[in-house]
Amino acid sequence: MVVSTAKLTEKARDDGYAVPAVNVFDEVSMRAVVDAAEDARSPMIVQVSVKTVRTVGTALLTATFKAVTRDVKAPIALHLDHCPDRSIIDEVVAAGWSSVLFDASDRDLGEAERETAEVVAQAHAAGVDVESEIENILGVEDGIGSDEAKHSYSIEQLAAVARRTGADLLAPQLGTSHGAFKTPPALLPERALALGKLTDRPIVLHGGTGLTAKDFRSFIDAGVSKINISTAVKHAYMKAAAEHLDEARRLDKWDPPSLFKAASSAIREEIKEHIEWFGAAGQAGKGVGEKVNQR
């Protein structure tokens, strides 16, 4: 069942859990993530990076998602992750995805607000939700982002810009960073809690790979209801593939479907663990049923 990202995360916030938002790269990873959600009866947000959109294409990704989720009972959203490129947002909105993250963190505040408002108007007209990022979350992933803190604002500014632009979800800096942590992060769940008192929009945690179950719970208790996972999926996929290829080389047996099966199994196990950590297991069907285009 395809649903609104905003509605998924609003329900999660109200019920005290977070929806996993998992980046996928191809049919193998997409199917594994959806299967993990179905097995755990968990809502899920399937995320796609700009790099993957450019590699695979919007049309094929859209068709693949529809095929993979056709008989799935768990509520699944399809989301474009970290996109500063308006032309790709145009494609995805036209294709009817659940939501987009318009990443305006490389713009000055005035320009970020103006463009975010434009994206929100465009997306809402098509029944698509918008996640907004105007202060940059550290780290580079799939070629997008920065290791330098270029733009940061007060929670009052974040809430005010969200109100004026009409954005549906907010992605603030919460002390995490994209990719694997090089040093222990200084986590800021209290910032999420304070922001939640100023806005009713769901709050998103980026850079979740490497955090403990206790860390995740501190953010969820502070009101975070969408948690992004990407690096952990890449590691599970590539390590399983590498191990399989080592064994194939040793046995001189080369069977691509077996490689796909090994990668899929590793991803499912990784995501099932995160589903449990986020408290999302068993939440499917508990009041989340609106189709994506029913705003």
mmCIF file of C-alpha atoms in Angstrom:
data_model
loop_
_atom_site.group_PDB
_atom_site.id
_atom_site.type_symbol
_atom_site.label_atom_id
_atom_site.label_comp_id
_atom_site.label_asym_id
_atom_site.label_seq_id
_atom_site.Cartn_x
_atom_site.Cartn_y
_atom_site.Cartn_z
ATOM 1 C CA MET A 1 0.000 0.000 0.000
ATOM 2 C CA VAL A 2 1.552 3.311 -1.121
ATOM 3 C CA VAL A 3 0.918 6.173 1.293
ATOM 4 C CA SER A 4 1.864 9.750 2.086
ATOM 5 C CA THR A 5 5.248 10.173 3.753
ATOM 6 C CA ALA A 6 3.848 12.966 5.918
ATOM 7 C CA LYS A 7 0.948 10.826 7.111
ATOM 8 C CA LEU A 8 3.253 7.886 7.866
ATOM 9 C CA THR A 9 5.551 10.021 9.974
ATOM 10 C CA GLU A 10 2.774 11.969 11.699
ATOM 11 C CA LYS A 11 1.234 8.678 12.823
ATOM 12 C CA ALA A 12 4.632 7.431 14.002
ATOM 13 C CA ARG A 13 5.273 10.594 16.019
ATOM 14 C CA ASP A 14 1.861 10.382 17.669
ATOM 15 C CA ASP A 15 2.397 6.718 18.576
ATOM 16 C CA GLY A 16 6.019 6.990 19.742
ATOM 17 C CA TYR A 17 8.017 5.206 17.057
ATOM 18 C CA ALA A 18 9.946 6.148 13.909
ATOM 19 C CA VAL A 19 9.501 5.018 10.319
ATOM 20 C CA PRO A 20 12.686 3.611 8.760
ATOM 21 C CA ALA A 21 13.659 5.529 5.623
ATOM 22 C CA VAL A 22 16.041 3.269 3.747
ATOM 23 C CA ASN A 23 18.076 4.123 0.674
ATOM 24 C CA VAL A 24 18.002 1.591 -2.172
ATOM 25 C CA PHE A 25 20.079 1.375 -5.343
ATOM 26 C CA ASP A 26 18.464 -1.250 -7.568
ATOM 27 C CA GLU A 27 15.695 -3.819 -7.669
ATOM 28 C CA VAL A 28 17.589 -6.201 -5.365
ATOM 29 C CA SER A 29 17.941 -3.677 -2.551
ATOM 30 C CA MET A 30 14.442 -2.265 -3.080
ATOM 31 C CA ARG A 31 12.818 -5.676 -2.914
ATOM 32 C CA ALA A 32 14.866 -6.613 0.178
ATOM 33 C CA VAL A 33 13.801 -3.472 2.041
ATOM 34 C CA VAL A 34 10.138 -3.924 1.129
ATOM 35 C CA ASP A 35 10.286 -7.608 2.116
ATOM 36 C CA ALA A 36 11.784 -6.637 5.487
ATOM 37 C CA ALA A 37 8.913 -4.216 6.069
ATOM 38 C CA GLU A 38 6.321 -6.796 5.053
ATOM 39 C CA ASP A 39 7.853 -9.509 7.248
ATOM 40 C CA ALA A 40 7.941 -7.187 10.281
ATOM 41 C CA ARG A 41 4.557 -5.596 9.502
ATOM 42 C CA SER A 42 6.284 -2.229 9.556
ATOM 43 C CA PRO A 43 5.638 0.977 7.644
ATOM 44 C CA MET A 44 8.580 1.864 5.423
ATOM 45 C CA ILE A 45 9.931 4.749 3.379
ATOM 46 C CA VAL A 46 11.932 3.595 0.372
ATOM 47 C CA GLN A 47 14.444 6.318 -0.474
ATOM 48 C CA VAL A 48 16.366 6.930 -3.680
ATOM 49 C CA SER A 49 19.358 9.235 -4.064
ATOM 50 C CA VAL A 50 19.885 11.674 -6.905
ATOM 51 C CA LYS A 51 22.850 9.550 -8.007
ATOM 52 C CA THR A 52 20.599 6.490 -8.311
ATOM 53 C CA VAL A 53 17.946 8.457 -10.197
ATOM 54 C CA ARG A 54 20.570 9.605 -12.666
ATOM 55 C CA THR A 55 21.959 6.082 -13.020
ATOM 56 C CA VAL A 56 18.724 4.085 -13.265
ATOM 57 C CA GLY A 57 16.196 6.691 -14.422
ATOM 58 C CA THR A 58 12.972 7.962 -12.888
ATOM 59 C CA ALA A 59 10.692 5.904 -15.139
ATOM 60 C CA LEU A 60 12.362 2.572 -14.373
ATOM 61 C CA LEU A 61 12.588 3.281 -10.639
ATOM 62 C CA THR A 62 8.901 4.208 -10.566
ATOM 63 C CA ALA A 63 7.890 1.083 -12.472
ATOM 64 C CA THR A 64 10.103 -1.111 -10.282
ATOM 65 C CA PHE A 65 8.590 0.321 -7.109
ATOM 66 C CA LYS A 66 5.066 -0.268 -8.379
ATOM 67 C CA ALA A 67 5.921 -3.865 -9.275
ATOM 68 C CA VAL A 68 7.698 -4.587 -5.989
ATOM 69 C CA THR A 69 4.919 -3.126 -3.809
ATOM 70 C CA ARG A 70 1.917 -4.320 -5.850
ATOM 71 C CA ASP A 71 0.811 -7.066 -3.438
ATOM 72 C CA VAL A 72 2.373 -5.648 -0.263
ATOM 73 C CA LYS A 73 0.075 -4.902 2.663
ATOM 74 C CA ALA A 74 2.541 -2.795 4.671
ATOM 75 C CA PRO A 75 2.296 0.956 3.964
ATOM 76 C CA ILE A 76 5.286 1.974 1.827
ATOM 77 C CA ALA A 77 6.251 5.467 0.649
ATOM 78 C CA LEU A 78 8.656 6.307 -2.191
ATOM 79 C CA HIS A 79 10.914 9.272 -1.436
ATOM 80 C CA LEU A 80 13.576 11.224 -3.316
ATOM 81 C CA ASP A 81 16.477 11.832 -0.950
ATOM 82 C CA HIS A 82 18.727 14.933 -0.775
ATOM 83 C CA CYS A 83 17.970 16.696 -4.025
ATOM 84 C CA PRO A 84 19.204 20.233 -4.768
ATOM 85 C CA ASP A 85 18.448 19.764 -8.499
ATOM 86 C CA ARG A 86 15.063 21.229 -9.440
ATOM 87 C CA SER A 87 14.969 19.358 -12.774
ATOM 88 C CA ILE A 88 15.054 15.980 -11.009
ATOM 89 C CA ILE A 89 12.368 17.149 -8.596
ATOM 90 C CA ASP A 90 10.279 18.030 -11.661
ATOM 91 C CA GLU A 91 10.647 14.445 -12.940
ATOM 92 C CA VAL A 92 9.843 12.796 -9.625
ATOM 93 C CA VAL A 93 6.833 14.999 -8.882
ATOM 94 C CA ALA A 94 5.469 14.295 -12.364
ATOM 95 C CA ALA A 95 5.981 10.565 -11.734
ATOM 96 C CA GLY A 96 3.848 10.771 -8.583
ATOM 97 C CA TRP A 97 6.337 9.705 -5.912
ATOM 98 C CA SER A 98 5.221 10.062 -2.309
ATOM 99 C CA SER A 99 7.680 12.817 -1.380
ATOM 100 C CA VAL A 100 10.876 14.693 -2.148
ATOM 101 C CA LEU A 101 13.605 16.136 0.033
ATOM 102 C CA PHE A 102 14.443 19.521 -1.424
ATOM 103 C CA ASP A 103 17.957 20.107 -0.141
ATOM 104 C CA ALA A 104 18.502 23.869 -0.172
ATOM 105 C CA SER A 105 21.310 23.734 2.378
ATOM 106 C CA ASP A 106 23.786 25.063 -0.182
ATOM 107 C CA ARG A 107 21.699 28.251 -0.625
ATOM 108 C CA ASP A 108 21.663 31.350 1.556
ATOM 109 C CA LEU A 109 18.603 31.581 3.781
ATOM 110 C CA GLY A 110 16.563 33.921 1.599
ATOM 111 C CA GLU A 111 17.129 31.867 -1.537
ATOM 112 C CA ALA A 112 16.555 28.610 0.345
ATOM 113 C CA GLU A 113 13.198 29.846 1.611
ATOM 114 C CA ARG A 114 12.091 31.178 -1.773
ATOM 115 C CA GLU A 115 12.959 27.997 -3.649
ATOM 116 C CA THR A 116 11.531 25.728 -0.958
ATOM 117 C CA ALA A 117 8.216 27.578 -1.195
ATOM 118 C CA GLU A 118 8.252 27.069 -4.971
ATOM 119 C CA VAL A 119 8.957 23.341 -4.625
ATOM 120 C CA VAL A 120 6.226 22.953 -2.005
ATOM 121 C CA ALA A 121 3.652 24.674 -4.245
ATOM 122 C CA GLN A 122 4.637 22.491 -7.189
ATOM 123 C CA ALA A 123 4.679 19.248 -5.188
ATOM 124 C CA HIS A 124 1.462 19.864 -3.281
ATOM 125 C CA ALA A 125 -0.377 20.561 -6.530
ATOM 126 C CA ALA A 126 0.554 17.006 -7.545
ATOM 127 C CA GLY A 127 -0.200 15.421 -4.150
ATOM 128 C CA VAL A 128 3.482 15.010 -3.254
ATOM 129 C CA ASP A 129 4.921 15.793 0.195
ATOM 130 C CA VAL A 130 8.070 17.856 0.754
ATOM 131 C CA GLU A 131 10.840 17.364 3.297
ATOM 132 C CA SER A 132 12.885 20.520 3.789
ATOM 133 C CA GLU A 133 16.570 20.890 4.630
ATOM 134 C CA ILE A 134 17.912 24.436 4.787
ATOM 135 C CA GLU A 135 20.794 23.987 7.236
ATOM 136 C CA ASN A 136 23.365 21.507 6.062
ATOM 137 C CA ILE A 137 23.774 18.180 7.811
ATOM 138 C CA LEU A 138 27.459 17.318 7.746
ATOM 139 C CA GLY A 139 28.915 14.638 5.498
ATOM 140 C CA VAL A 140 28.900 13.781 1.814
ATOM 141 C CA GLU A 141 26.777 10.931 0.508
ATOM 142 C CA ASP A 142 26.328 9.928 -3.125
ATOM 143 C CA GLY A 143 28.088 13.115 -4.152
ATOM 144 C CA ILE A 144 25.792 15.513 -2.282
ATOM 145 C CA GLY A 145 26.582 17.391 0.925
ATOM 146 C CA SER A 146 29.544 18.990 2.626
ATOM 147 C CA ASP A 147 31.927 18.272 5.485
ATOM 148 C CA GLU A 148 31.822 21.971 6.346
ATOM 149 C CA ALA A 149 29.019 23.579 8.377
ATOM 150 C CA LYS A 150 27.984 26.276 5.900
ATOM 151 C CA HIS A 151 24.492 27.172 7.095
ATOM 152 C CA SER A 152 23.016 26.787 10.562
ATOM 153 C CA TYR A 153 20.012 28.510 12.095
ATOM 154 C CA SER A 154 18.073 28.724 15.327
ATOM 155 C CA ILE A 155 15.137 26.411 15.872
ATOM 156 C CA GLU A 156 12.932 29.505 15.796
ATOM 157 C CA GLN A 157 14.186 30.271 12.289
ATOM 158 C CA LEU A 158 13.673 26.682 11.153
ATOM 159 C CA ALA A 159 10.099 26.625 12.434
ATOM 160 C CA ALA A 160 9.292 30.019 10.925
ATOM 161 C CA VAL A 161 10.649 29.088 7.486
ATOM 162 C CA ALA A 162 8.720 25.813 7.553
ATOM 163 C CA ARG A 163 5.538 27.678 8.403
ATOM 164 C CA ARG A 164 6.025 30.211 5.617
ATOM 165 C CA THR A 165 7.000 27.650 2.970
ATOM 166 C CA GLY A 166 4.445 24.995 3.909
ATOM 167 C CA ALA A 167 7.034 22.180 4.029
ATOM 168 C CA ASP A 168 5.648 18.908 5.399
ATOM 169 C CA LEU A 169 8.726 17.486 7.165
ATOM 170 C CA LEU A 170 11.857 19.099 8.601
ATOM 171 C CA ALA A 171 15.447 17.839 8.514
ATOM 172 C CA PRO A 172 17.477 19.839 11.062
ATOM 173 C CA GLN A 173 21.067 19.327 12.152
ATOM 174 C CA LEU A 174 20.894 16.994 15.171
ATOM 175 C CA GLY A 175 24.576 16.269 15.710
ATOM 176 C CA THR A 176 24.813 13.358 13.286
ATOM 177 C CA SER A 177 26.527 13.226 9.899
ATOM 178 C CA HIS A 178 26.128 11.303 6.665
ATOM 179 C CA GLY A 179 28.301 8.236 6.184
ATOM 180 C CA ALA A 180 30.190 6.331 8.865
ATOM 181 C CA PHE A 181 31.201 8.408 11.890
ATOM 182 C CA LYS A 182 34.914 9.206 12.047
ATOM 183 C CA THR A 183 34.659 10.432 15.651
ATOM 184 C CA PRO A 184 31.893 9.911 18.235
ATOM 185 C CA PRO A 185 29.091 12.385 17.441
ATOM 186 C CA ALA A 186 27.721 14.947 19.881
ATOM 187 C CA LEU A 187 24.056 14.033 19.557
ATOM 188 C CA LEU A 188 21.363 16.701 19.996
ATOM 189 C CA PRO A 189 18.000 15.055 20.728
ATOM 190 C CA GLU A 190 17.138 18.081 22.877
ATOM 191 C CA ARG A 191 17.203 20.204 19.713
ATOM 192 C CA ALA A 192 14.586 17.961 18.115
ATOM 193 C CA LEU A 193 12.474 18.213 21.263
ATOM 194 C CA ALA A 194 12.676 22.011 21.274
ATOM 195 C CA LEU A 195 11.870 22.229 17.563
ATOM 196 C CA GLY A 196 8.882 19.941 18.038
ATOM 197 C CA LYS A 197 7.425 22.416 20.501
ATOM 198 C CA LEU A 198 7.469 25.107 17.813
ATOM 199 C CA THR A 199 6.051 23.130 14.890
ATOM 200 C CA ASP A 200 3.715 20.199 14.317
ATOM 201 C CA ARG A 201 5.726 18.988 11.312
ATOM 202 C CA PRO A 202 7.469 15.589 11.602
ATOM 203 C CA ILE A 203 11.195 15.825 12.316
ATOM 204 C CA VAL A 204 13.728 13.727 10.407
ATOM 205 C CA LEU A 205 17.041 12.295 11.595
ATOM 206 C CA HIS A 206 19.717 12.018 8.911
ATOM 207 C CA GLY A 207 22.999 10.194 9.372
ATOM 208 C CA GLY A 208 21.629 7.343 11.467
ATOM 209 C CA THR A 209 24.178 4.653 10.569
ATOM 210 C CA GLY A 210 26.419 3.856 13.526
ATOM 211 C CA LEU A 211 24.046 4.950 16.272
ATOM 212 C CA THR A 212 23.011 2.501 18.975
ATOM 213 C CA ALA A 213 19.481 1.409 19.791
ATOM 214 C CA LYS A 214 19.679 3.669 22.863
ATOM 215 C CA ASP A 215 20.729 6.633 20.700
ATOM 216 C CA PHE A 216 17.820 6.078 18.336
ATOM 217 C CA ARG A 217 15.379 5.832 21.234
ATOM 218 C CA SER A 218 16.576 9.163 22.617
ATOM 219 C CA PHE A 219 15.716 10.821 19.307
ATOM 220 C CA ILE A 220 12.368 9.054 19.010
ATOM 221 C CA ASP A 221 11.459 10.081 22.556
ATOM 222 C CA ALA A 222 12.333 13.647 21.509
ATOM 223 C CA GLY A 223 9.807 13.471 18.663
ATOM 224 C CA VAL A 224 11.827 12.274 15.655
ATOM 225 C CA SER A 225 9.599 10.060 13.488
ATOM 226 C CA LYS A 226 11.601 9.466 10.283
ATOM 227 C CA ILE A 227 15.113 8.032 10.525
ATOM 228 C CA ASN A 228 17.303 7.681 7.446
ATOM 229 C CA ILE A 229 19.523 4.642 6.893
ATOM 230 C CA SER A 230 21.851 4.447 3.903
ATOM 231 C CA THR A 231 25.462 3.567 4.741
ATOM 232 C CA ALA A 232 24.440 0.444 6.679
ATOM 233 C CA VAL A 233 22.567 -0.834 3.625
ATOM 234 C CA LYS A 234 25.532 -0.189 1.335
ATOM 235 C CA HIS A 235 27.845 -2.043 3.702
ATOM 236 C CA ALA A 236 25.473 -5.020 4.021
ATOM 237 C CA TYR A 237 25.014 -5.187 0.242
ATOM 238 C CA MET A 238 28.678 -4.886 -0.719
ATOM 239 C CA LYS A 239 30.108 -7.097 2.047
ATOM 240 C CA ALA A 240 27.641 -9.886 1.251
ATOM 241 C CA ALA A 241 28.503 -9.559 -2.434
ATOM 242 C CA ALA A 242 32.226 -9.615 -1.724
ATOM 243 C CA GLU A 243 31.943 -12.720 0.449
ATOM 244 C CA HIS A 244 29.828 -14.460 -2.172
ATOM 245 C CA LEU A 245 32.303 -13.636 -4.929
ATOM 246 C CA ASP A 246 35.201 -14.927 -2.849
ATOM 247 C CA GLU A 247 33.374 -18.225 -2.444
ATOM 248 C CA ALA A 248 32.389 -18.314 -6.123
ATOM 249 C CA ARG A 249 36.020 -17.821 -7.073
ATOM 250 C CA ARG A 250 37.130 -20.596 -4.691
ATOM 251 C CA LEU A 251 34.544 -23.049 -6.072
ATOM 252 C CA ASP A 252 34.656 -21.696 -9.626
ATOM 253 C CA LYS A 253 30.848 -21.461 -9.553
ATOM 254 C CA TRP A 254 29.419 -18.274 -11.062
ATOM 255 C CA ASP A 255 25.678 -17.860 -10.547
ATOM 256 C CA PRO A 256 24.383 -14.256 -10.484
ATOM 257 C CA PRO A 257 20.981 -15.104 -8.904
ATOM 258 C CA SER A 258 22.834 -16.598 -5.939
ATOM 259 C CA LEU A 259 24.766 -13.336 -5.588
ATOM 260 C CA PHE A 260 21.521 -11.348 -5.575
ATOM 261 C CA LYS A 261 20.053 -13.710 -2.978
ATOM 262 C CA ALA A 262 23.043 -13.258 -0.676
ATOM 263 C CA ALA A 263 22.905 -9.455 -0.914
ATOM 264 C CA SER A 264 19.143 -9.438 -0.383
ATOM 265 C CA SER A 265 19.369 -11.621 2.706
ATOM 266 C CA ALA A 266 22.033 -9.384 4.270
ATOM 267 C CA ILE A 267 19.982 -6.244 3.654
ATOM 268 C CA ARG A 268 16.801 -7.781 5.075
ATOM 269 C CA GLU A 269 18.563 -8.755 8.286
ATOM 270 C CA GLU A 270 20.118 -5.297 8.630
ATOM 271 C CA ILE A 271 16.813 -3.503 8.128
ATOM 272 C CA LYS A 272 14.826 -5.846 10.367
ATOM 273 C CA GLU A 273 17.174 -4.895 13.196
ATOM 274 C CA HIS A 274 16.586 -1.185 12.580
ATOM 275 C CA ILE A 275 12.827 -1.741 12.408
ATOM 276 C CA GLU A 276 12.974 -3.262 15.896
ATOM 277 C CA TRP A 277 15.175 -0.449 17.210
ATOM 278 C CA PHE A 278 12.765 2.178 15.871
ATOM 279 C CA GLY A 279 9.723 0.507 17.435
ATOM 280 C CA ALA A 280 8.085 0.158 14.003
ATOM 281 C CA ALA A 281 7.534 -3.627 14.032
ATOM 282 C CA GLY A 282 3.839 -4.511 14.007
ATOM 283 C CA GLN A 283 2.738 -0.940 13.322
ATOM 284 C CA ALA A 284 1.520 -1.593 9.754
ATOM 285 C CA GLY A 285 -2.205 -1.221 9.404
ATOM 286 C CA LYS A 286 -2.706 0.800 12.575
ATOM 287 C CA GLY A 287 -4.532 3.728 11.057
ATOM 288 C CA VAL A 288 -2.234 4.489 8.104
ATOM 289 C CA GLY A 289 -4.135 3.874 4.919
ATOM 290 C CA GLU A 290 -4.513 6.993 2.842
ATOM 291 C CA LYS A 291 -3.234 6.788 -0.712
ATOM 292 C CA VAL A 292 -0.375 9.084 -1.575
ATOM 293 C CA ASN A 293 -2.543 11.459 -3.634
ATOM 294 C CA GLN A 294 -5.120 11.965 -0.887
ATOM 295 C CA ARG A 295 -3.821 15.058 0.885
#
